Amino acid sequence: MTSITETITEGKGKRLYATENPDEAVVYYKDEAIAFHGLKRGRIIGKGEINNRICEYLFTLLKQQGVPNHFLRRLDERSSLVKRVDIIPVVVKVRNIVAGSLARRTGYAAGTHLRNTVIEYCLKDSELDDPLVNLTHITAMGLATADEIGLMEQVAVRVNGILTEVLREISIELIDFKLEFGRFHGEVLLSDEISPDTCRFWDASTHEPLDIDRFRLDLGDVADAYQDVLHRLTGYVYKNTEEET
Ligand code: 5GP
């Protein structure tokens, strides 16, 4: 039995609760979607439940493949029990194909295949839109040690390899994604979330986005895309019990 004591943080897609066990937390996945610094807000029906199940599936798979992470178990439709880590304030972005901010920053066309995997580090600060930083910034500002960054990069490359393969089998291209890590009793653990909220997934045949870009760019059928990713990954069919508003 897990008893929630207080809210630790609330972000764009999740709420994190403390529990009576100081080493554990409960993550609650919301349907709310926010983009462009809060200028665009909406609700993707079923997103919370779908992301909870996708995270359960992917974190379990990564653990089986030797990638230590914060996930413990799914508790119910929208929440999971995780290790209560101390989040490292560096977002790690991994890119296989040009999209999003890389396209905007460099002028390279979205969809361009990169000759090698690109790893970017950003300061985790949503007020500043997570600005890019380099390794010397990270160590100079005391955000993480060189050893921690080395480990985060190794894990990011490994996660990219595992996810790319798993998604290829279900005809999804992994364009890019962001990861967050946390400290837990001297270990660095992969944390946060891996879902269509944090990754760019394109259908391999149509190259249509199956992720939060459908919401960001007003492409329509947002909830259907999330359901499709969950179904292709796990075989689970999400059933909406609510009326669309
Ligand atoms: P970009 O830098 O191109 O905007 O994003 C790269 C990848 O990181 C994309 O898969 C994008 O969805 C994810 N990402 C970037 N910033 C955020 C963020 O603030 N929240 C979430 N959930 N994902 C993000």
PDB file of C-alpha atoms and ligand atoms in Angstrom:
ATOM      1  CA  MET A   1       0.000   0.000   0.000  1.00  0.00           C
ATOM      2  CA  THR A   2       1.492   3.347  -1.082  1.00  0.00           C
ATOM      3  CA  SER A   3       0.356   6.465   0.812  1.00  0.00           C
ATOM      4  CA  ILE A   4       0.888   9.850  -0.774  1.00  0.00           C
ATOM      5  CA  THR A   5       1.958  12.602   1.638  1.00  0.00           C
ATOM      6  CA  GLU A   6       2.448  15.805  -0.428  1.00  0.00           C
ATOM      7  CA  THR A   7       3.026  17.161  -3.934  1.00  0.00           C
ATOM      8  CA  ILE A   8       6.731  17.517  -4.741  1.00  0.00           C
ATOM      9  CA  THR A   9       6.462  19.183  -8.162  1.00  0.00           C
ATOM     10  CA  GLU A  10       3.977  19.711 -10.944  1.00  0.00           C
ATOM     11  CA  GLY A  11       5.171  19.964 -14.527  1.00  0.00           C
ATOM     12  CA  LYS A  12       3.628  20.212 -17.979  1.00  0.00           C
ATOM     13  CA  GLY A  13       2.539  16.591 -18.179  1.00  0.00           C
ATOM     14  CA  LYS A  14       2.966  15.133 -14.704  1.00  0.00           C
ATOM     15  CA  ARG A  15       2.582  15.639 -10.999  1.00  0.00           C
ATOM     16  CA  LEU A  16       5.048  14.053  -8.584  1.00  0.00           C
ATOM     17  CA  TYR A  17       3.980  13.079  -5.070  1.00  0.00           C
ATOM     18  CA  ALA A  18       6.040  12.168  -2.022  1.00  0.00           C
ATOM     19  CA  THR A  19       5.141   8.968  -0.195  1.00  0.00           C
ATOM     20  CA  GLU A  20       5.701   7.744   3.348  1.00  0.00           C
ATOM     21  CA  ASN A  21       8.832   6.036   2.033  1.00  0.00           C
ATOM     22  CA  PRO A  22      11.492   8.772   1.524  1.00  0.00           C
ATOM     23  CA  ASP A  23      13.079   6.695  -1.267  1.00  0.00           C
ATOM     24  CA  GLU A  24       9.905   6.437  -3.343  1.00  0.00           C
ATOM     25  CA  ALA A  25       7.612   8.834  -5.191  1.00  0.00           C
ATOM     26  CA  VAL A  26       4.396   8.539  -7.181  1.00  0.00           C
ATOM     27  CA  VAL A  27       4.244  10.034 -10.647  1.00  0.00           C
ATOM     28  CA  TYR A  28       0.777  10.942 -11.914  1.00  0.00           C
ATOM     29  CA  TYR A  29       0.392  11.457 -15.672  1.00  0.00           C
ATOM     30  CA  LYS A  30      -1.977  14.208 -16.782  1.00  0.00           C
ATOM     31  CA  ASP A  31      -3.996  14.696 -19.962  1.00  0.00           C
ATOM     32  CA  GLU A  32      -2.967  18.348 -20.012  1.00  0.00           C
ATOM     33  CA  ALA A  33      -0.708  19.449 -22.867  1.00  0.00           C
ATOM     34  CA  ILE A  34       1.290  22.660 -22.842  1.00  0.00           C
ATOM     35  CA  ALA A  35       3.544  24.032 -25.572  1.00  0.00           C
ATOM     36  CA  PHE A  36       5.397  27.214 -26.470  1.00  0.00           C
ATOM     37  CA  HIS A  37       6.076  28.455 -22.939  1.00  0.00           C
ATOM     38  CA  GLY A  38       2.483  27.917 -21.883  1.00  0.00           C
ATOM     39  CA  LEU A  39       1.094  29.980 -24.803  1.00  0.00           C
ATOM     40  CA  LYS A  40      -0.660  26.893 -26.149  1.00  0.00           C
ATOM     41  CA  ARG A  41      -2.629  24.752 -23.743  1.00  0.00           C
ATOM     42  CA  GLY A  42      -5.012  21.913 -24.293  1.00  0.00           C
ATOM     43  CA  ARG A  43      -6.077  18.471 -23.253  1.00  0.00           C
ATOM     44  CA  ILE A  44      -5.294  15.243 -25.044  1.00  0.00           C
ATOM     45  CA  ILE A  45      -7.902  12.769 -23.884  1.00  0.00           C
ATOM     46  CA  GLY A  46      -6.304   9.622 -22.496  1.00  0.00           C
ATOM     47  CA  LYS A  47      -2.739  10.967 -22.695  1.00  0.00           C
ATOM     48  CA  GLY A  48      -2.115  10.426 -18.982  1.00  0.00           C
ATOM     49  CA  GLU A  49      -3.154   6.789 -19.062  1.00  0.00           C
ATOM     50  CA  ILE A  50      -1.365   6.148 -22.357  1.00  0.00           C
ATOM     51  CA  ASN A  51       1.921   7.751 -21.255  1.00  0.00           C
ATOM     52  CA  ASN A  52       1.768   5.867 -17.946  1.00  0.00           C
ATOM     53  CA  ARG A  53       1.520   2.572 -19.863  1.00  0.00           C
ATOM     54  CA  ILE A  54       4.155   3.525 -22.446  1.00  0.00           C
ATOM     55  CA  CYS A  55       6.580   4.491 -19.660  1.00  0.00           C
ATOM     56  CA  GLU A  56       5.873   1.223 -17.840  1.00  0.00           C
ATOM     57  CA  TYR A  57       6.630  -0.693 -21.016  1.00  0.00           C
ATOM     58  CA  LEU A  58       9.758   1.204 -22.041  1.00  0.00           C
ATOM     59  CA  PHE A  59      11.351   1.561 -18.590  1.00  0.00           C
ATOM     60  CA  THR A  60      10.765  -2.154 -17.940  1.00  0.00           C
ATOM     61  CA  LEU A  61      12.315  -3.048 -21.288  1.00  0.00           C
ATOM     62  CA  LEU A  62      15.306  -0.767 -20.636  1.00  0.00           C
ATOM     63  CA  LYS A  63      15.813  -2.295 -17.187  1.00  0.00           C
ATOM     64  CA  GLN A  64      15.755  -5.785 -18.725  1.00  0.00           C
ATOM     65  CA  GLN A  65      18.409  -4.585 -21.185  1.00  0.00           C
ATOM     66  CA  GLY A  66      20.634  -3.353 -18.347  1.00  0.00           C
ATOM     67  CA  VAL A  67      19.745   0.358 -18.249  1.00  0.00           C
ATOM     68  CA  PRO A  68      19.180   1.283 -14.581  1.00  0.00           C
ATOM     69  CA  ASN A  69      16.203   3.612 -14.163  1.00  0.00           C
ATOM     70  CA  HIS A  70      13.797   5.033 -11.606  1.00  0.00           C
ATOM     71  CA  PHE A  71      10.730   2.932 -12.517  1.00  0.00           C
ATOM     72  CA  LEU A  72       9.405   0.524  -9.875  1.00  0.00           C
ATOM     73  CA  ARG A  73       5.857  -0.410 -10.884  1.00  0.00           C
ATOM     74  CA  ARG A  74       2.610   0.887 -12.318  1.00  0.00           C
ATOM     75  CA  LEU A  75       0.093   1.529  -9.551  1.00  0.00           C
ATOM     76  CA  ASP A  76      -3.082   2.277 -11.504  1.00  0.00           C
ATOM     77  CA  GLU A  77      -4.261   3.737 -14.815  1.00  0.00           C
ATOM     78  CA  ARG A  78      -2.507   7.074 -14.389  1.00  0.00           C
ATOM     79  CA  SER A  79       0.179   6.622 -11.788  1.00  0.00           C
ATOM     80  CA  SER A  80       3.368   4.699 -11.174  1.00  0.00           C
ATOM     81  CA  LEU A  81       5.749   4.221  -8.294  1.00  0.00           C
ATOM     82  CA  VAL A  82       9.310   5.408  -8.944  1.00  0.00           C
ATOM     83  CA  LYS A  83      12.499   5.841  -6.975  1.00  0.00           C
ATOM     84  CA  ARG A  84      12.636   9.349  -5.511  1.00  0.00           C
ATOM     85  CA  VAL A  85      15.716  10.699  -7.275  1.00  0.00           C
ATOM     86  CA  ASP A  86      17.299  14.111  -7.062  1.00  0.00           C
ATOM     87  CA  ILE A  87      16.956  15.364 -10.663  1.00  0.00           C
ATOM     88  CA  ILE A  88      20.169  16.556 -12.329  1.00  0.00           C
ATOM     89  CA  PRO A  89      19.336  19.923 -13.939  1.00  0.00           C
ATOM     90  CA  VAL A  90      20.669  18.919 -17.360  1.00  0.00           C
ATOM     91  CA  VAL A  91      18.352  17.729 -20.130  1.00  0.00           C
ATOM     92  CA  VAL A  92      20.034  15.345 -22.579  1.00  0.00           C
ATOM     93  CA  LYS A  93      18.646  15.449 -26.132  1.00  0.00           C
ATOM     94  CA  VAL A  94      19.461  12.692 -28.616  1.00  0.00           C
ATOM     95  CA  ARG A  95      18.894  13.241 -32.328  1.00  0.00           C
ATOM     96  CA  ASN A  96      18.960  10.870 -35.292  1.00  0.00           C
ATOM     97  CA  ILE A  97      17.112  13.025 -37.818  1.00  0.00           C
ATOM     98  CA  VAL A  98      16.886  16.825 -37.980  1.00  0.00           C
ATOM     99  CA  ALA A  99      13.680  18.275 -36.498  1.00  0.00           C
ATOM    100  CA  GLY A 100      12.416  20.914 -34.100  1.00  0.00           C
ATOM    101  CA  SER A 101      14.892  23.287 -32.533  1.00  0.00           C
ATOM    102  CA  LEU A 102      17.839  21.812 -34.477  1.00  0.00           C
ATOM    103  CA  ALA A 103      16.097  22.650 -37.762  1.00  0.00           C
ATOM    104  CA  ARG A 104      15.265  26.147 -36.518  1.00  0.00           C
ATOM    105  CA  ARG A 105      18.780  26.800 -35.190  1.00  0.00           C
ATOM    106  CA  THR A 106      20.742  25.514 -38.178  1.00  0.00           C
ATOM    107  CA  GLY A 107      18.389  25.936 -41.140  1.00  0.00           C
ATOM    108  CA  TYR A 108      18.819  22.231 -41.995  1.00  0.00           C
ATOM    109  CA  ALA A 109      15.594  20.767 -43.348  1.00  0.00           C
ATOM    110  CA  ALA A 110      13.491  18.695 -40.961  1.00  0.00           C
ATOM    111  CA  GLY A 111      13.785  15.064 -42.029  1.00  0.00           C
ATOM    112  CA  THR A 112      17.492  15.263 -42.939  1.00  0.00           C
ATOM    113  CA  HIS A 113      19.275  12.110 -41.739  1.00  0.00           C
ATOM    114  CA  LEU A 114      22.242  12.897 -39.487  1.00  0.00           C
ATOM    115  CA  ARG A 115      25.515  11.091 -40.251  1.00  0.00           C
ATOM    116  CA  ASN A 116      26.019  10.342 -36.592  1.00  0.00           C
ATOM    117  CA  THR A 117      23.874  10.583 -33.490  1.00  0.00           C
ATOM    118  CA  VAL A 118      23.809  14.100 -32.081  1.00  0.00           C
ATOM    119  CA  ILE A 119      23.815  14.558 -28.306  1.00  0.00           C
ATOM    120  CA  GLU A 120      22.891  17.950 -26.905  1.00  0.00           C
ATOM    121  CA  TYR A 121      22.875  19.176 -23.324  1.00  0.00           C
ATOM    122  CA  CYS A 122      20.427  21.798 -22.119  1.00  0.00           C
ATOM    123  CA  LEU A 123      20.045  23.563 -18.805  1.00  0.00           C
ATOM    124  CA  LYS A 124      16.777  22.327 -17.273  1.00  0.00           C
ATOM    125  CA  ASP A 125      15.013  25.656 -16.858  1.00  0.00           C
ATOM    126  CA  SER A 126      11.618  25.984 -18.519  1.00  0.00           C
ATOM    127  CA  GLU A 127      11.521  29.776 -17.885  1.00  0.00           C
ATOM    128  CA  LEU A 128      14.575  30.043 -20.168  1.00  0.00           C
ATOM    129  CA  ASP A 129      13.249  27.368 -22.581  1.00  0.00           C
ATOM    130  CA  ASP A 130      15.995  24.892 -21.584  1.00  0.00           C
ATOM    131  CA  PRO A 131      18.965  26.690 -23.243  1.00  0.00           C
ATOM    132  CA  LEU A 132      21.781  24.680 -24.841  1.00  0.00           C
ATOM    133  CA  VAL A 133      24.901  24.356 -22.700  1.00  0.00           C
ATOM    134  CA  ASN A 134      28.166  22.542 -23.333  1.00  0.00           C
ATOM    135  CA  LEU A 135      30.246  20.254 -21.143  1.00  0.00           C
ATOM    136  CA  THR A 136      32.388  23.092 -19.798  1.00  0.00           C
ATOM    137  CA  HIS A 137      29.273  25.036 -18.759  1.00  0.00           C
ATOM    138  CA  ILE A 138      27.931  21.960 -16.979  1.00  0.00           C
ATOM    139  CA  THR A 139      31.049  21.323 -14.925  1.00  0.00           C
ATOM    140  CA  ALA A 140      31.850  25.047 -14.424  1.00  0.00           C
ATOM    141  CA  MET A 141      28.357  25.733 -13.106  1.00  0.00           C
ATOM    142  CA  GLY A 142      28.376  22.607 -10.947  1.00  0.00           C
ATOM    143  CA  LEU A 143      25.288  21.171 -12.669  1.00  0.00           C
ATOM    144  CA  ALA A 144      26.885  17.720 -12.915  1.00  0.00           C
ATOM    145  CA  THR A 145      30.361  16.228 -12.678  1.00  0.00           C
ATOM    146  CA  ALA A 146      32.367  15.091 -15.710  1.00  0.00           C
ATOM    147  CA  ASP A 147      31.842  11.474 -14.588  1.00  0.00           C
ATOM    148  CA  GLU A 148      28.080  11.948 -14.330  1.00  0.00           C
ATOM    149  CA  ILE A 149      27.920  13.521 -17.789  1.00  0.00           C
ATOM    150  CA  GLY A 150      30.019  10.692 -19.228  1.00  0.00           C
ATOM    151  CA  LEU A 151      27.589   8.174 -17.765  1.00  0.00           C
ATOM    152  CA  MET A 152      24.537  10.105 -18.947  1.00  0.00           C
ATOM    153  CA  GLU A 153      25.930  10.196 -22.484  1.00  0.00           C
ATOM    154  CA  GLN A 154      26.686   6.448 -22.444  1.00  0.00           C
ATOM    155  CA  VAL A 155      23.159   5.679 -21.254  1.00  0.00           C
ATOM    156  CA  ALA A 156      21.641   8.077 -23.800  1.00  0.00           C
ATOM    157  CA  VAL A 157      23.458   6.328 -26.671  1.00  0.00           C
ATOM    158  CA  ARG A 158      22.405   2.914 -25.348  1.00  0.00           C
ATOM    159  CA  VAL A 159      18.770   3.997 -24.932  1.00  0.00           C
ATOM    160  CA  ASN A 160      18.844   5.349 -28.480  1.00  0.00           C
ATOM    161  CA  GLY A 161      20.073   1.991 -29.789  1.00  0.00           C
ATOM    162  CA  ILE A 162      17.475  -0.029 -27.875  1.00  0.00           C
ATOM    163  CA  LEU A 163      14.530   2.251 -28.686  1.00  0.00           C
ATOM    164  CA  THR A 164      15.480   2.637 -32.355  1.00  0.00           C
ATOM    165  CA  GLU A 165      15.401  -1.158 -32.779  1.00  0.00           C
ATOM    166  CA  VAL A 166      12.177  -1.710 -30.839  1.00  0.00           C
ATOM    167  CA  LEU A 167      10.424   1.060 -32.742  1.00  0.00           C
ATOM    168  CA  ARG A 168      11.748  -0.066 -36.116  1.00  0.00           C
ATOM    169  CA  GLU A 169       9.946  -3.376 -35.560  1.00  0.00           C
ATOM    170  CA  ILE A 170       6.639  -1.533 -35.235  1.00  0.00           C
ATOM    171  CA  SER A 171       7.309   0.806 -38.178  1.00  0.00           C
ATOM    172  CA  ILE A 172       8.104   3.889 -36.143  1.00  0.00           C
ATOM    173  CA  GLU A 173      11.179   6.049 -36.777  1.00  0.00           C
ATOM    174  CA  LEU A 174      12.833   7.529 -33.707  1.00  0.00           C
ATOM    175  CA  ILE A 175      13.668  11.080 -34.766  1.00  0.00           C
ATOM    176  CA  ASP A 176      14.828  12.499 -31.436  1.00  0.00           C
ATOM    177  CA  PHE A 177      14.046  12.481 -27.731  1.00  0.00           C
ATOM    178  CA  LYS A 178      15.004  14.043 -24.440  1.00  0.00           C
ATOM    179  CA  LEU A 179      16.110  12.280 -21.283  1.00  0.00           C
ATOM    180  CA  GLU A 180      16.485  13.339 -17.679  1.00  0.00           C
ATOM    181  CA  PHE A 181      18.592  11.688 -15.007  1.00  0.00           C
ATOM    182  CA  GLY A 182      18.571  11.731 -11.225  1.00  0.00           C
ATOM    183  CA  ARG A 183      20.903  10.954  -8.350  1.00  0.00           C
ATOM    184  CA  PHE A 184      19.828   8.155  -6.029  1.00  0.00           C
ATOM    185  CA  HIS A 185      22.100   6.951  -3.202  1.00  0.00           C
ATOM    186  CA  GLY A 186      25.297   7.561  -5.198  1.00  0.00           C
ATOM    187  CA  GLU A 187      23.925   6.160  -8.463  1.00  0.00           C
ATOM    188  CA  VAL A 188      22.826   8.081 -11.560  1.00  0.00           C
ATOM    189  CA  LEU A 189      19.486   6.731 -12.784  1.00  0.00           C
ATOM    190  CA  LEU A 190      17.573   7.386 -15.970  1.00  0.00           C
ATOM    191  CA  SER A 191      14.391   9.130 -14.756  1.00  0.00           C
ATOM    192  CA  ASP A 192      11.463  11.271 -15.855  1.00  0.00           C
ATOM    193  CA  GLU A 193       9.465   9.961 -18.807  1.00  0.00           C
ATOM    194  CA  ILE A 194       9.889   8.362 -22.241  1.00  0.00           C
ATOM    195  CA  SER A 195       6.699   8.844 -24.217  1.00  0.00           C
ATOM    196  CA  PRO A 196       5.215  10.711 -27.196  1.00  0.00           C
ATOM    197  CA  ASP A 197       5.457  13.807 -24.946  1.00  0.00           C
ATOM    198  CA  THR A 198       9.252  13.571 -24.858  1.00  0.00           C
ATOM    199  CA  CYS A 199      10.154  11.889 -28.166  1.00  0.00           C
ATOM    200  CA  ARG A 200       9.543  12.514 -31.844  1.00  0.00           C
ATOM    201  CA  PHE A 201       8.080   9.352 -33.353  1.00  0.00           C
ATOM    202  CA  TRP A 202       7.316   9.333 -37.096  1.00  0.00           C
ATOM    203  CA  ASP A 203       5.369   6.635 -38.871  1.00  0.00           C
ATOM    204  CA  ALA A 204       8.005   4.880 -40.980  1.00  0.00           C
ATOM    205  CA  SER A 205       5.878   4.804 -44.141  1.00  0.00           C
ATOM    206  CA  THR A 206       4.048   8.135 -44.064  1.00  0.00           C
ATOM    207  CA  HIS A 207       6.604  10.126 -42.013  1.00  0.00           C
ATOM    208  CA  GLU A 208       3.630  11.581 -40.119  1.00  0.00           C
ATOM    209  CA  PRO A 209       4.382  12.559 -36.508  1.00  0.00           C
ATOM    210  CA  LEU A 210       2.843  10.290 -33.853  1.00  0.00           C
ATOM    211  CA  ASP A 211       3.721  12.511 -30.898  1.00  0.00           C
ATOM    212  CA  ILE A 212       3.219  15.858 -29.166  1.00  0.00           C
ATOM    213  CA  ASP A 213       4.151  17.686 -32.411  1.00  0.00           C
ATOM    214  CA  ARG A 214       0.615  16.882 -33.598  1.00  0.00           C
ATOM    215  CA  PHE A 215      -0.591  19.126 -30.755  1.00  0.00           C
ATOM    216  CA  ARG A 216       2.193  21.725 -31.091  1.00  0.00           C
ATOM    217  CA  LEU A 217       1.644  22.109 -34.853  1.00  0.00           C
ATOM    218  CA  ASP A 218      -2.170  21.670 -34.902  1.00  0.00           C
ATOM    219  CA  LEU A 219      -1.973  18.558 -37.082  1.00  0.00           C
ATOM    220  CA  GLY A 220      -5.131  16.984 -35.604  1.00  0.00           C
ATOM    221  CA  ASP A 221      -5.795  13.391 -34.464  1.00  0.00           C
ATOM    222  CA  VAL A 222      -3.508  13.890 -31.475  1.00  0.00           C
ATOM    223  CA  ALA A 223      -5.147  11.358 -29.147  1.00  0.00           C
ATOM    224  CA  ASP A 224      -5.344   8.808 -31.977  1.00  0.00           C
ATOM    225  CA  ALA A 225      -1.578   9.067 -32.517  1.00  0.00           C
ATOM    226  CA  TYR A 226      -0.863   8.441 -28.805  1.00  0.00           C
ATOM    227  CA  GLN A 227      -3.245   5.452 -28.837  1.00  0.00           C
ATOM    228  CA  ASP A 228      -1.570   4.123 -31.968  1.00  0.00           C
ATOM    229  CA  VAL A 229       1.909   4.249 -30.389  1.00  0.00           C
ATOM    230  CA  LEU A 230       0.663   2.455 -27.245  1.00  0.00           C
ATOM    231  CA  HIS A 231      -1.112  -0.186 -29.324  1.00  0.00           C
ATOM    232  CA  ARG A 232       1.845  -0.827 -31.622  1.00  0.00           C
ATOM    233  CA  LEU A 233       4.228  -1.104 -28.657  1.00  0.00           C
ATOM    234  CA  THR A 234       2.182  -3.174 -26.234  1.00  0.00           C
ATOM    235  CA  GLY A 235      -0.906  -4.451 -28.052  1.00  0.00           C
ATOM    236  CA  TYR A 236      -3.046  -2.634 -25.467  1.00  0.00           C
ATOM    237  CA  VAL A 237      -6.130  -0.925 -26.866  1.00  0.00           C
ATOM    238  CA  TYR A 238      -6.956   2.292 -25.015  1.00  0.00           C
ATOM    239  CA  LYS A 239     -10.687   2.803 -24.547  1.00  0.00           C
ATOM    240  CA  ASN A 240     -11.915   6.335 -24.122  1.00  0.00           C
ATOM    241  CA  THR A 241     -14.742   6.350 -21.617  1.00  0.00           C
ATOM    242  CA  GLU A 242     -15.261  10.114 -21.918  1.00  0.00           C
ATOM    243  CA  GLU A 243     -17.007  12.242 -24.491  1.00  0.00           C
ATOM    244  CA  GLU A 244     -14.687  14.530 -26.522  1.00  0.00           C
ATOM    245  CA  THR A 245     -15.199  18.175 -25.519  1.00  0.00           C
TER     246      THR A 245
HETATM  247  P1  5GP B   1      13.631  20.204 -29.638  1.00  0.00           P
HETATM  248  O1  5GP B   1      14.922  20.690 -29.049  1.00  0.00           O
HETATM  249  O2  5GP B   1      13.781  19.891 -31.094  1.00  0.00           O
HETATM  250  O3  5GP B   1      12.496  21.131 -29.348  1.00  0.00           O
HETATM  251  O4  5GP B   1      13.280  18.849 -28.903  1.00  0.00           O
HETATM  252  C1  5GP B   1      14.053  17.690 -29.027  1.00  0.00           C
HETATM  253  C2  5GP B   1      13.293  16.531 -28.376  1.00  0.00           C
HETATM  254  O5  5GP B   1      13.144  16.777 -26.987  1.00  0.00           O
HETATM  255  C3  5GP B   1      11.872  16.359 -28.935  1.00  0.00           C
HETATM  256  O6  5GP B   1      11.563  14.987 -28.968  1.00  0.00           O
HETATM  257  C4  5GP B   1      11.003  17.078 -27.930  1.00  0.00           C
HETATM  258  O7  5GP B   1       9.685  16.556 -27.889  1.00  0.00           O
HETATM  259  C5  5GP B   1      11.762  16.847 -26.629  1.00  0.00           C
HETATM  260  N1  5GP B   1      11.608  18.024 -25.756  1.00  0.00           N
HETATM  261  C6  5GP B   1      12.267  19.180 -25.861  1.00  0.00           C
HETATM  262  N2  5GP B   1      11.879  20.062 -24.910  1.00  0.00           N
HETATM  263  C7  5GP B   1      10.939  19.446 -24.190  1.00  0.00           C
HETATM  264  C8  5GP B   1      10.152  19.828 -23.053  1.00  0.00           C
HETATM  265  O8  5GP B   1      10.241  20.931 -22.514  1.00  0.00           O
HETATM  266  N3  5GP B   1       9.277  18.909 -22.591  1.00  0.00           N
HETATM  267  C9  5GP B   1       9.149  17.690 -23.166  1.00  0.00           C
HETATM  268  N4  5GP B   1       8.255  16.854 -22.649  1.00  0.00           N
HETATM  269  N5  5GP B   1       9.882  17.282 -24.217  1.00  0.00           N
HETATM  270  C10 5GP B   1      10.763  18.143 -24.742  1.00  0.00           C
END
